mmCIF file of C-alpha atoms and ligand atoms in Angstrom:
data_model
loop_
_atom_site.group_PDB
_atom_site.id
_atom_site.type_symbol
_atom_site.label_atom_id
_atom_site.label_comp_id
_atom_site.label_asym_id
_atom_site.label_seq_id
_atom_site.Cartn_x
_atom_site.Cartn_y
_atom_site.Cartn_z
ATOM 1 C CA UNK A 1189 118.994 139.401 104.982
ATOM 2 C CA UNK A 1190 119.576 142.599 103.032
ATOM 3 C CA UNK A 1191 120.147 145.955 104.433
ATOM 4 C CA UNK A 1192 117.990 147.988 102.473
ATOM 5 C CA UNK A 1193 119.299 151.179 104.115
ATOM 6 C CA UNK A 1194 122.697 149.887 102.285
ATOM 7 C CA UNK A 1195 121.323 149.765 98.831
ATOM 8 C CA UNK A 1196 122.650 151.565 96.624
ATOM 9 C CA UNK A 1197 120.099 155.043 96.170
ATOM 10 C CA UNK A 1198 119.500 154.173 92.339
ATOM 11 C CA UNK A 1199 117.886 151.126 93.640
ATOM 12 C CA UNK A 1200 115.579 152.246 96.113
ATOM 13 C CA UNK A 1201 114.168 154.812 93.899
ATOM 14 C CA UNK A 1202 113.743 153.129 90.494
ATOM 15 C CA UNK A 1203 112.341 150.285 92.231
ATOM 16 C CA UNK A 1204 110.249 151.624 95.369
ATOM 17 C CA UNK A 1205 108.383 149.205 97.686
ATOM 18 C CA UNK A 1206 104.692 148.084 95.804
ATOM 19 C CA UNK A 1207 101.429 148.717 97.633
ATOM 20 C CA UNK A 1208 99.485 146.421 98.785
ATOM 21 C CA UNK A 1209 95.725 145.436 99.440
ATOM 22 C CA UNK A 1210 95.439 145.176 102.945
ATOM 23 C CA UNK A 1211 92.357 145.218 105.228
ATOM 24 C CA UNK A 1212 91.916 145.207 108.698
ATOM 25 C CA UNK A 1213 93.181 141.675 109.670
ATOM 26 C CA UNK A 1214 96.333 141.860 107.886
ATOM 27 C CA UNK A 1215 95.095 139.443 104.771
ATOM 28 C CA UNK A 1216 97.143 141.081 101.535
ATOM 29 C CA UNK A 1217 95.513 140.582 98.515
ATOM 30 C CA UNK A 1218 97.247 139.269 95.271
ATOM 31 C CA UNK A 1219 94.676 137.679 93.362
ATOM 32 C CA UNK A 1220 92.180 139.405 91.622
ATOM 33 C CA UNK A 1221 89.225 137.029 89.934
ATOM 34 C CA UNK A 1222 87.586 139.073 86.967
ATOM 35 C CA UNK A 1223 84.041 137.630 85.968
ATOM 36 C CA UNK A 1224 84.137 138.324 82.551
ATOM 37 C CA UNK A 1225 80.185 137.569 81.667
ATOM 38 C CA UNK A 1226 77.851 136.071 83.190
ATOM 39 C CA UNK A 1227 75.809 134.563 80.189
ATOM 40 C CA UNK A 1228 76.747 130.630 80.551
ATOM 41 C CA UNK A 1229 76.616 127.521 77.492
ATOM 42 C CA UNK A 1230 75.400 125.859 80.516
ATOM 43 C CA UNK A 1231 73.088 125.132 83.022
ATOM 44 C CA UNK A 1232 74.521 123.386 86.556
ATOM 45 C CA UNK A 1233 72.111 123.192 88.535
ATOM 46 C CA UNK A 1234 74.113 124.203 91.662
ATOM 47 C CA UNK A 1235 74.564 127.239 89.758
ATOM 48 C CA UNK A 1236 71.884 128.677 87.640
ATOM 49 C CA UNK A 1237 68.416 127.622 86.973
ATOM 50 C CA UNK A 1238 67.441 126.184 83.510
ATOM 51 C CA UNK A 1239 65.551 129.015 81.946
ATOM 52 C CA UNK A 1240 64.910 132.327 83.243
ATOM 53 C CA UNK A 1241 68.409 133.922 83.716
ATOM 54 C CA UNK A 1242 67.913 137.561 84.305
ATOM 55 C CA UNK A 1243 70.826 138.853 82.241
ATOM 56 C CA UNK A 1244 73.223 142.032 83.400
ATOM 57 C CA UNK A 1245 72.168 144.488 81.050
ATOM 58 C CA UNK A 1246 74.888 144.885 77.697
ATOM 59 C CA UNK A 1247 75.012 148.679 78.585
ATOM 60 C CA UNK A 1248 76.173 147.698 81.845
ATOM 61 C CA UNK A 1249 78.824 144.916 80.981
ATOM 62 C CA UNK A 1250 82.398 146.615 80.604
ATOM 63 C CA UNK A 1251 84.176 146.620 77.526
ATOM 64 C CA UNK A 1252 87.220 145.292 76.594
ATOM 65 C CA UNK A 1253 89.520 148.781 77.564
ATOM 66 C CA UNK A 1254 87.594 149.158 80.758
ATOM 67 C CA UNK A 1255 87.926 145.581 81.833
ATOM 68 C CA UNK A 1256 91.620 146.103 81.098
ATOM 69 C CA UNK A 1257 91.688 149.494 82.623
ATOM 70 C CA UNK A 1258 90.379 148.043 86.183
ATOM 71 C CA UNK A 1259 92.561 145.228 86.077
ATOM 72 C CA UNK A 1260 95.922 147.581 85.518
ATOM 73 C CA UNK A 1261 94.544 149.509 88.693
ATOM 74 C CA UNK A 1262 94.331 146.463 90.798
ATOM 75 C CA UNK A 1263 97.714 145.265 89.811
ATOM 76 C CA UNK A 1264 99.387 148.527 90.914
ATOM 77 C CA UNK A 1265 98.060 148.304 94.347
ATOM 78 C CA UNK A 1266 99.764 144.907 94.202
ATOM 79 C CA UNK A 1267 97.668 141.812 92.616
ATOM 80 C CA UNK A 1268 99.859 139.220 90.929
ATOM 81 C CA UNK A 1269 97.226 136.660 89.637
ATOM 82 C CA UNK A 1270 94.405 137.910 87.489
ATOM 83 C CA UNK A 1271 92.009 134.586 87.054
ATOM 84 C CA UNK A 1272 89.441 135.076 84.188
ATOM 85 C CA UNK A 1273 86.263 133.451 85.101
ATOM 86 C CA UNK A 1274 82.533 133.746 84.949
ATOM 87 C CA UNK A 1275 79.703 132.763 83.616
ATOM 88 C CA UNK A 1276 81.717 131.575 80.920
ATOM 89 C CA UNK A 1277 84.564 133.439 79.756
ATOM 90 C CA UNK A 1278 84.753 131.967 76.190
ATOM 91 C CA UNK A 1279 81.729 133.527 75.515
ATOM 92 C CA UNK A 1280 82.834 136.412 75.063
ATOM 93 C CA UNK A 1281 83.843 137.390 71.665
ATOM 94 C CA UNK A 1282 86.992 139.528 72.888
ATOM 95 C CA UNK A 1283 88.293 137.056 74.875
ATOM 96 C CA UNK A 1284 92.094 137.036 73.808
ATOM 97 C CA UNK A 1285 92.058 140.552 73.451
ATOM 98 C CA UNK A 1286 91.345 140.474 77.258
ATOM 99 C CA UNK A 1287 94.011 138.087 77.876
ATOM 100 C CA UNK A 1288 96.472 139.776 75.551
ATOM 101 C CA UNK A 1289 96.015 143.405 77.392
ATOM 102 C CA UNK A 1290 96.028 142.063 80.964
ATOM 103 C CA UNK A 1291 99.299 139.582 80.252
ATOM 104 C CA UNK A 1292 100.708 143.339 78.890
ATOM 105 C CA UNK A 1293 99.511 145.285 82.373
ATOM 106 C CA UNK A 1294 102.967 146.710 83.639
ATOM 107 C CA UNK A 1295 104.344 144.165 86.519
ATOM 108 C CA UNK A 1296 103.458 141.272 84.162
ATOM 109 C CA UNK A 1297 100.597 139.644 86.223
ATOM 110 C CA UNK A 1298 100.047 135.635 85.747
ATOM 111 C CA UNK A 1299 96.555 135.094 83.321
ATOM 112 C CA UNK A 1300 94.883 132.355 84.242
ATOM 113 C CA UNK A 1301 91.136 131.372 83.343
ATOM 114 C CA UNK A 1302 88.365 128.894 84.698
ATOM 115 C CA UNK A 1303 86.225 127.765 82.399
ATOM 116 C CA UNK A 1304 83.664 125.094 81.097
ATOM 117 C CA UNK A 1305 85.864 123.809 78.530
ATOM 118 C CA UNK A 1306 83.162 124.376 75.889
ATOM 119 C CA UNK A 1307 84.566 125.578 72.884
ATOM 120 C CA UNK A 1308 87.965 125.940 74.067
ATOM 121 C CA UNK A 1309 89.435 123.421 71.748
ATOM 122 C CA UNK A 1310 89.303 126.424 69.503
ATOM 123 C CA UNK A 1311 90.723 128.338 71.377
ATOM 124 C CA UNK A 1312 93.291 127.663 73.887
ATOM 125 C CA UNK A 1313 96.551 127.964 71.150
ATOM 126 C CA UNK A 1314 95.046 131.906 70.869
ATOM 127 C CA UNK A 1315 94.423 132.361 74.065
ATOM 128 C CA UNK A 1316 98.157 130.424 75.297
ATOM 129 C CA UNK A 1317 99.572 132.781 72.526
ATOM 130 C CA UNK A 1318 97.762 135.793 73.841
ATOM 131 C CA UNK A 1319 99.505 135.243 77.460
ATOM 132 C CA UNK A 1320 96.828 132.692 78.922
ATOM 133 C CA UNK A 1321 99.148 130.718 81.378
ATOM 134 C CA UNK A 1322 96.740 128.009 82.623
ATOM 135 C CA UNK A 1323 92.863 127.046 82.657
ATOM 136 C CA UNK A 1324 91.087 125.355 86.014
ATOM 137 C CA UNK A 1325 88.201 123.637 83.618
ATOM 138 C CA UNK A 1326 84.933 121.869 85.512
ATOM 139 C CA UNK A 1327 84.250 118.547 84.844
ATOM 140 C CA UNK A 1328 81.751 116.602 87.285
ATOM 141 C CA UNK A 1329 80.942 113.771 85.176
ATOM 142 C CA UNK A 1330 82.435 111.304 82.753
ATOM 143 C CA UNK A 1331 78.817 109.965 82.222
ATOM 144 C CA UNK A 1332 77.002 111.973 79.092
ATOM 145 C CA UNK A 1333 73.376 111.185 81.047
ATOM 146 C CA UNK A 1334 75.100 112.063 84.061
ATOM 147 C CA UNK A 1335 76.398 115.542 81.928
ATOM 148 C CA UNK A 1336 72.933 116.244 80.644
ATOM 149 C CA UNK A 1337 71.524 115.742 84.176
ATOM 150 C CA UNK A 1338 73.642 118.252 85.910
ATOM 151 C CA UNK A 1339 74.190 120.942 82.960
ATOM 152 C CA UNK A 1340 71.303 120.459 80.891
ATOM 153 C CA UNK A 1341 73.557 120.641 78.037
ATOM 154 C CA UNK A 1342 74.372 117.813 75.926
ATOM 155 C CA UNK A 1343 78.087 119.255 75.467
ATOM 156 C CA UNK A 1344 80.529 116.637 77.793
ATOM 157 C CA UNK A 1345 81.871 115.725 74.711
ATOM 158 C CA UNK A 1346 83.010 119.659 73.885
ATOM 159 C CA UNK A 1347 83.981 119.741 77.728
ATOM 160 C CA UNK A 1348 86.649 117.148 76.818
ATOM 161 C CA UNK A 1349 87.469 118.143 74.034
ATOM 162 C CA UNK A 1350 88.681 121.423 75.496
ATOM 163 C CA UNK A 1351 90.593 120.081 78.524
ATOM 164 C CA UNK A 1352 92.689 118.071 75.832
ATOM 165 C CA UNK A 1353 93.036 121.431 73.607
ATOM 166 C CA UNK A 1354 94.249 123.227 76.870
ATOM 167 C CA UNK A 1355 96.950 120.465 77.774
ATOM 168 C CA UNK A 1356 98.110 120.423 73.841
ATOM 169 C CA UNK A 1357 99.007 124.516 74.058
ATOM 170 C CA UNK A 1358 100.478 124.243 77.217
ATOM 171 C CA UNK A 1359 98.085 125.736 79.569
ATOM 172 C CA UNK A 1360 99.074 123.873 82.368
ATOM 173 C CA UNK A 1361 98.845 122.690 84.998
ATOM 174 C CA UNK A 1362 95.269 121.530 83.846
ATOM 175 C CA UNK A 1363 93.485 121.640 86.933
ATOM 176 C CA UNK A 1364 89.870 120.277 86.759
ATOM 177 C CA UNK A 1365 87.001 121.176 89.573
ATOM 178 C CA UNK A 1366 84.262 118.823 90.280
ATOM 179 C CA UNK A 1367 81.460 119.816 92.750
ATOM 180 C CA UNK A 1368 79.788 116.210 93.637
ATOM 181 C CA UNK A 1369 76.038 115.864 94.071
ATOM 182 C CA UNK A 1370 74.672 113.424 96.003
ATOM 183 C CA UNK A 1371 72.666 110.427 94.027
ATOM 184 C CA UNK A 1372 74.034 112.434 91.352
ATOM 185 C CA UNK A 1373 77.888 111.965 90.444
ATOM 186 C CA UNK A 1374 78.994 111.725 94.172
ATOM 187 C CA UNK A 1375 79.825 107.697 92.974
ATOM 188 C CA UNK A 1376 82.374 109.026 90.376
ATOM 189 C CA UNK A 1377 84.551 110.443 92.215
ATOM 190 C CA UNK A 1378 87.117 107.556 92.343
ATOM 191 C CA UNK A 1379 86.847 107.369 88.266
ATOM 192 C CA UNK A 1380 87.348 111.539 87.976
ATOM 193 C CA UNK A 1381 90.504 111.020 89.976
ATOM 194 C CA UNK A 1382 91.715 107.729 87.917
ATOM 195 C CA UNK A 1383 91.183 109.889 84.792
ATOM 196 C CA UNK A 1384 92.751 112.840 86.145
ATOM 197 C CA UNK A 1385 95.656 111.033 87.388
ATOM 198 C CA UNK A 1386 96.175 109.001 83.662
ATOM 199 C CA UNK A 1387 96.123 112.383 81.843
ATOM 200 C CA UNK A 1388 98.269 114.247 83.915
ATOM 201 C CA UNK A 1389 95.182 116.754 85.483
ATOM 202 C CA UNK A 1390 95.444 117.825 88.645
ATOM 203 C CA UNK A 1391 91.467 117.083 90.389
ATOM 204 C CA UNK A 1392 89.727 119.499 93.147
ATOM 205 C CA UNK A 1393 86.972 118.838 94.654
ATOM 206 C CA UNK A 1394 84.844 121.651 96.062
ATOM 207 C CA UNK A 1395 82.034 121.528 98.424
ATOM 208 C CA UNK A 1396 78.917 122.716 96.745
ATOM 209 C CA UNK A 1397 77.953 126.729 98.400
ATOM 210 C CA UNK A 1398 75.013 128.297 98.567
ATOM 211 C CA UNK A 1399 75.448 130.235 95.781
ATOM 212 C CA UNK A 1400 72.566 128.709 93.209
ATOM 213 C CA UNK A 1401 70.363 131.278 91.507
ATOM 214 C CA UNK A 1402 67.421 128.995 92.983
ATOM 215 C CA UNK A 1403 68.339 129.161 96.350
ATOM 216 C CA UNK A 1404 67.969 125.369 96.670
ATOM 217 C CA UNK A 1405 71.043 124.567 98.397
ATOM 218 C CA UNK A 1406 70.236 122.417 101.490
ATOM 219 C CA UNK A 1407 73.264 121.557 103.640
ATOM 220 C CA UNK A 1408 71.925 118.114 104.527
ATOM 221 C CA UNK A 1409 72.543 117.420 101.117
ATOM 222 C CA UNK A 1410 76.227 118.778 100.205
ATOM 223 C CA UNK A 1411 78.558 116.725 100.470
ATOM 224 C CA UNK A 1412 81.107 117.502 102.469
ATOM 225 C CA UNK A 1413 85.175 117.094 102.392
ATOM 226 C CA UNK A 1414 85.169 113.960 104.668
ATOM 227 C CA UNK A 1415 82.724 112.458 102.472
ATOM 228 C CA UNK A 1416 84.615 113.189 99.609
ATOM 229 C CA UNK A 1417 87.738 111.102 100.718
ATOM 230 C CA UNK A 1418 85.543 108.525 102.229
ATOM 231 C CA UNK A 1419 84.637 107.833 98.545
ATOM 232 C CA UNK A 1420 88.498 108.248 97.547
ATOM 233 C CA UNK A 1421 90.503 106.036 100.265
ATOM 234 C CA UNK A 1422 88.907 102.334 99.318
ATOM 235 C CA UNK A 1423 90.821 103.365 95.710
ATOM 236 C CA UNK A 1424 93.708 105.786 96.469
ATOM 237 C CA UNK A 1425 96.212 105.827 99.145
ATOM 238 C CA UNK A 1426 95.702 109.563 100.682
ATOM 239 C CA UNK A 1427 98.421 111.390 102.430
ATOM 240 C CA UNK A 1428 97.599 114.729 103.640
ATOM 241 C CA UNK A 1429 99.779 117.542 102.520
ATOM 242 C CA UNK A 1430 101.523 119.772 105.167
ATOM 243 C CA UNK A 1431 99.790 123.099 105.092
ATOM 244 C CA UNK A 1432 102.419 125.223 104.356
ATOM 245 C CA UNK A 1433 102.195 123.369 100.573
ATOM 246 C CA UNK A 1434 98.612 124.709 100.842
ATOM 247 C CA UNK A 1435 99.549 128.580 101.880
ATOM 248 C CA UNK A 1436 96.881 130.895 100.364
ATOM 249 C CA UNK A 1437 95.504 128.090 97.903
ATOM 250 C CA UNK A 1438 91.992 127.052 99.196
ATOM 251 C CA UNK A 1439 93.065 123.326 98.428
ATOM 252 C CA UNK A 1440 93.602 120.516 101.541
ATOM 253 C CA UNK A 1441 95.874 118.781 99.094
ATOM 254 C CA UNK A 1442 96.743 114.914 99.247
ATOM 255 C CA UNK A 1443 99.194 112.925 97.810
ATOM 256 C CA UNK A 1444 97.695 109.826 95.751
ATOM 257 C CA UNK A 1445 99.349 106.664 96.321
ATOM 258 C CA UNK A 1446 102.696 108.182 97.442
ATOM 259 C CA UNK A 1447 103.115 111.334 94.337
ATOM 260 C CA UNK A 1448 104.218 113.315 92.271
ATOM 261 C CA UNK A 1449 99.965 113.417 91.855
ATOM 262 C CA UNK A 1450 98.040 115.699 94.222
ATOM 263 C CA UNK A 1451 94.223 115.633 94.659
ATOM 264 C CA UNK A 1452 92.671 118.419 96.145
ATOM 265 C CA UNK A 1453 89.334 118.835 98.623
ATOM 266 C CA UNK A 1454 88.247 122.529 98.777
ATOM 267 C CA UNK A 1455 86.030 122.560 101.862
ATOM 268 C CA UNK A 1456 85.333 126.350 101.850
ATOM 269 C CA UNK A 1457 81.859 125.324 104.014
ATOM 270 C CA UNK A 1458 83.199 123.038 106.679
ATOM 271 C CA UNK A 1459 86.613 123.987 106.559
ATOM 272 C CA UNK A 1460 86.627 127.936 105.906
ATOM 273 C CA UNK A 1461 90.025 128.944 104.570
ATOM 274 C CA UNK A 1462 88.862 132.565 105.069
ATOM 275 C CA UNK A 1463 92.057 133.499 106.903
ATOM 276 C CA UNK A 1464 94.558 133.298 104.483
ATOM 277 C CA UNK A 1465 92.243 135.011 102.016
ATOM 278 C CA UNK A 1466 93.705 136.685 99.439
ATOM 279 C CA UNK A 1467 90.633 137.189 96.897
ATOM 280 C CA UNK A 1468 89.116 140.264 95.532
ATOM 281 C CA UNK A 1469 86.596 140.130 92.974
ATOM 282 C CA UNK A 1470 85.224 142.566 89.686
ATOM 283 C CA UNK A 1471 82.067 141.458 88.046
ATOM 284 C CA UNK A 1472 81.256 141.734 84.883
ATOM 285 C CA UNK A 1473 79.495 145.048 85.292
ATOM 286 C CA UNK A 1474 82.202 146.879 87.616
ATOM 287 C CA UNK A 1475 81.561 146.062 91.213
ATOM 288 C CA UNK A 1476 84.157 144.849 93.350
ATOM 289 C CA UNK A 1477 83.491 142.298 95.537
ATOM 290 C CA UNK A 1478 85.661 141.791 98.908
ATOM 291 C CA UNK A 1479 84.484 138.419 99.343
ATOM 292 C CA UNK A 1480 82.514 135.573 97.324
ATOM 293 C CA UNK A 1481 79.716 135.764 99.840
ATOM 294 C CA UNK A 1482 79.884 139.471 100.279
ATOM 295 C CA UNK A 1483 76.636 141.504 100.347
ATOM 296 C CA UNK A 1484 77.619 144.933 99.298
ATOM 297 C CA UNK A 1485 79.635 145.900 96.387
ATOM 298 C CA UNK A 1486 81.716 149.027 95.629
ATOM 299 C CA UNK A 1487 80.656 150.473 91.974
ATOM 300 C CA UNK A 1488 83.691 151.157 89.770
ATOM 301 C CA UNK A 1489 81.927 150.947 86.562
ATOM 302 C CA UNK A 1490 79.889 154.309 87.248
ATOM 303 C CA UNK A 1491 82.898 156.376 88.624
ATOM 304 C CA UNK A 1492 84.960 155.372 85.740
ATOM 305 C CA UNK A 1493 82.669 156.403 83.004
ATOM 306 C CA UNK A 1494 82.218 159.652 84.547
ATOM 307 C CA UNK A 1495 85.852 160.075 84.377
ATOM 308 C CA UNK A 1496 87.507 158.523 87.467
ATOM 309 C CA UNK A 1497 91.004 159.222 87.449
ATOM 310 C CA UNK A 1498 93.157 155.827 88.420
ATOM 311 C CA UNK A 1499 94.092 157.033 91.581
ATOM 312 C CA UNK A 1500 90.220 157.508 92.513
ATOM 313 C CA UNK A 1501 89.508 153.889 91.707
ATOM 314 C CA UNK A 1502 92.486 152.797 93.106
ATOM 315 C CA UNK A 1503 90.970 154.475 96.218
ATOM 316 C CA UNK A 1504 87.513 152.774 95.534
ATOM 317 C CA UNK A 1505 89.200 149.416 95.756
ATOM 318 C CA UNK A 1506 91.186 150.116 98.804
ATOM 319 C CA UNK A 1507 87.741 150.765 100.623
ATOM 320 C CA UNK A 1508 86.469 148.197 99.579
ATOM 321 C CA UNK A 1509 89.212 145.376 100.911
ATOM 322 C CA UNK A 1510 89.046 147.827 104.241
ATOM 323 C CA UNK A 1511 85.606 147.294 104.706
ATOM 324 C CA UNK A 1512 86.035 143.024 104.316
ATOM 325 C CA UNK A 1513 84.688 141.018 106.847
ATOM 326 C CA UNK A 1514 86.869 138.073 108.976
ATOM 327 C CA UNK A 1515 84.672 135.280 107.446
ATOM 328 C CA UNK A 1516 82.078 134.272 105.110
ATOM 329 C CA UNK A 1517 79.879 133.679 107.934
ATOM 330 C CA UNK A 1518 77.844 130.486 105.646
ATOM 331 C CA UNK A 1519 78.024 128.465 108.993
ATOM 332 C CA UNK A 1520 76.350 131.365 111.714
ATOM 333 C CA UNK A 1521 72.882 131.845 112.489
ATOM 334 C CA UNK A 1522 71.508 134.774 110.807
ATOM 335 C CA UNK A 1523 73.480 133.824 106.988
ATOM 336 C CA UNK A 1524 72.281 135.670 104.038
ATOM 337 C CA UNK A 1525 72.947 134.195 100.576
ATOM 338 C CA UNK A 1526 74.232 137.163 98.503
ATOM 339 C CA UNK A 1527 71.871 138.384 95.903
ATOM 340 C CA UNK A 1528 73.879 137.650 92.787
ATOM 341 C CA UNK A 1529 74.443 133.996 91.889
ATOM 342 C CA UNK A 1530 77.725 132.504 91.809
ATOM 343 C CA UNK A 1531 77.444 132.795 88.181
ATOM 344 C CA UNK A 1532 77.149 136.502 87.975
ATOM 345 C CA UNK A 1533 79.941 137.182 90.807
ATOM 346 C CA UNK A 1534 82.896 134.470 89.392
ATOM 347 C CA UNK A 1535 83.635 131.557 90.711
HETATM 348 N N1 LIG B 2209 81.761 128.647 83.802
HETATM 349 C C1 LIG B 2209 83.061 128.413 84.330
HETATM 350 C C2 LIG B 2209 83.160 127.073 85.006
HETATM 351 O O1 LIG B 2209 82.122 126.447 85.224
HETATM 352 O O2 LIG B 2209 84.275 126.672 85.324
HETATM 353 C C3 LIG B 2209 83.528 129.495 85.274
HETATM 354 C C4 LIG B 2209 82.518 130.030 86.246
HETATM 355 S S1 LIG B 2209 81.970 128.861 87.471
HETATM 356 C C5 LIG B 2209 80.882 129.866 88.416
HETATM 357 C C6 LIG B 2209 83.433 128.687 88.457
HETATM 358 C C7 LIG B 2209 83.482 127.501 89.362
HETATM 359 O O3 LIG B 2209 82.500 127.656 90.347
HETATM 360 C C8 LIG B 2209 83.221 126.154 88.686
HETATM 361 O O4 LIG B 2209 84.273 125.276 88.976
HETATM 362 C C9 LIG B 2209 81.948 125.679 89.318
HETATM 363 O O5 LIG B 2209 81.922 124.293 89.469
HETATM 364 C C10 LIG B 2209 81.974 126.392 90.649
HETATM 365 N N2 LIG B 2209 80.657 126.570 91.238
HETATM 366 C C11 LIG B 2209 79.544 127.103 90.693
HETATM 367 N N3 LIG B 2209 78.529 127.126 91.567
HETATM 368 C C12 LIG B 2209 79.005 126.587 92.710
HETATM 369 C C13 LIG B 2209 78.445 126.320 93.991
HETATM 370 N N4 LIG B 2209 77.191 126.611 94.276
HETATM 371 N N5 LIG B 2209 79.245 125.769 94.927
HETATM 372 C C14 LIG B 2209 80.535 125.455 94.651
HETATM 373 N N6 LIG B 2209 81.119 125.685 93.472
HETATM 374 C C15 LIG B 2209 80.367 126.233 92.498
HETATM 375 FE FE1 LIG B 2210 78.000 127.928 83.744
HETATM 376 FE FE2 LIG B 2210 80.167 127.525 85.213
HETATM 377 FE FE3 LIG B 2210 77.782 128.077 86.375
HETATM 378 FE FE4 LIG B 2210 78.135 125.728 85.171
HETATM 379 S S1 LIG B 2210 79.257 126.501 86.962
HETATM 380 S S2 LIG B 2210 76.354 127.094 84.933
HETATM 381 S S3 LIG B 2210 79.452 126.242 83.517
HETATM 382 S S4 LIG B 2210 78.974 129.435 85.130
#
């Protein structure tokens, strides 16, 4: 180990020790998901309803320098990973200007994005050259019915499209999520994973939350982790990962018949990973968020654009990870779904 009291003084000075997001159970916080919009090209049901979105307000959505702005203040109090996501970040227009000023931030944090795929088959050689490292894309079908069904949008073809673009310019891995609905797609999970597995992707599964804008989910109905290799193991031999492979990442990974391939079962309902948490979330109108299922926000867009210096937003976010809670609390009596839907709080 070093002795950092034997350092030479240059050292310690031009390079002093980072802060760090902690909160009150110790949980240090490196990733930093940025809902960029939360207008969507489509419509999953487990997400938002088919028509009747109320919209964030324009005035309220920050621009590209603000957006920017925030994200340089989170990554000097220590976040390494900024994940773009959404609603659905290609929509917006300055999308690899976004990329291109957060991949610049000073400490160099990683860019990644999670997306829909739609229309990133234009995009993704931009985005890769604007400092885009990787894209998690959803996928839950291979079926266009199926597609239509869940999304309402005729567009799996664009979906596909764009997870090929993505691997072509090199934003990889190319991790895919697939939340499976039962009666719905909940049989396809052994044909996600063959396709995942002859392109290369790497295949989570997630465990559908309640975070639809309908309030329609009904545990009886998700489908749950165990169920989700019960489908796998008649295909796929499964070896469970040790869990230090797993260490922050929300993924209970598995080997498929014996590696290098992973698949991955994100059980946030009936397996919380809230412990290792290392999340904190910015919407698309300013408000952090210390957790996904979090009912109370702190407002940086207001402070900001009445002239917040950095160090007073800085302070904003460090109340905000000091006021997290231990869990998301989906499985107590007494649960409140959060107001916002998943798709205005990024996934
Ligand atoms: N539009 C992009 C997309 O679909 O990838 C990014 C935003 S979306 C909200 C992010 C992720 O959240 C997607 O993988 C989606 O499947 C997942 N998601 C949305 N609603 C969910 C829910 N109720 N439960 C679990 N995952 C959900
Ligand atoms: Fe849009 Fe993503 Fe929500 Fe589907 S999951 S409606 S693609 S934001």
């Amino acid at each position: 180990m070093t002795d950092r009291a034997n350092q030479p003084t240059e050292d310690r000075t031009t390079a002093p020790e980072r802060e760090h997001l902690v909160d009150r159970f110790g949980r240090v916080h490196r990733d930093l998901r940025v809902s960029v919009t939360d207008r969507c090209s489509l419509r999953c049901t487990y997400c938002m309803p088919e028509a009747g979105v109320p919209w964030l307000p324009r005035a309220t959505m920050l621009s590209t320098d603000e957006l920017i702005r925030l994200a340089g203040v989170a990554v000097s109090l220590g976040i390494e990973e900024i994940r773009l996501t959404g609603g659905e970040p290609l929509l917006r227009r300055d999308l690899v200007d976004v990329v291109a000023g957060m991949a610049a931030l000073p400490g160099a944090p990683e860019i990644s994005m999670t997306t829909n795929g739609v229309g990133l088959d234009k995009n993704a050689a931009a985005l890769r050259e604007a400092g885009l490292t990787r894209v998690n894309v959803s996928l839950d079908t291979l079926k266009r019915e199926t597609f239509i069904e869940l999304a309402k949008r005729d567009r799996l073809s664009d979906t596909l499209a764009g997870i090929e673009a993505a691997a072509r310019a090199g934003l990889v891995p190319v991790k895919i999520n697939t939340v499976l609905m039962r009666g719905v797609n909940d049989v396809e999970a052994p044909d996600l994973l063959a396709f995942a597995l002859e392109h290369g992707y790497e295949l989570r599964f997630i465990e559908q939350m309640p975070l639809d804008a309908q309030h329609q989910w009904d545990r009886s109905q998700m489908i749950i982790g165990e169920e989700i290799l019960g489908w796998l193991r008649p295909h796929f031999d499964l070896t469970p990962q040790p869990d230090e492979a797993r260490g922050s990442a929300p993924a209970e990974l598995f080997l498929v018949n014996g590696g290098p391939a992973t698949v991955g079962v994100i059980a946030s309902v009936t397996m919380p990973f809230c412990g290792t948490c290392d999340r904190v979330r910015l919407t698309a109108d300013g408000q952090v968020r210390n957790c996904l299922f979090a009912t109370g926000e702190t407002n940086l867009r207001d402070p900001m654009r009445e002239g917040a210096s950095d160090e007073e937003l800085a302070q904003l976010f460090r109340e905000s990870i000091g006021a997290k809670l231990p869990g998301h609390g989906i499985n107590e009596p007494g649960f409140l779904q959060p107001p916002r839907p998943m798709s205005a709080i990024g996934g």
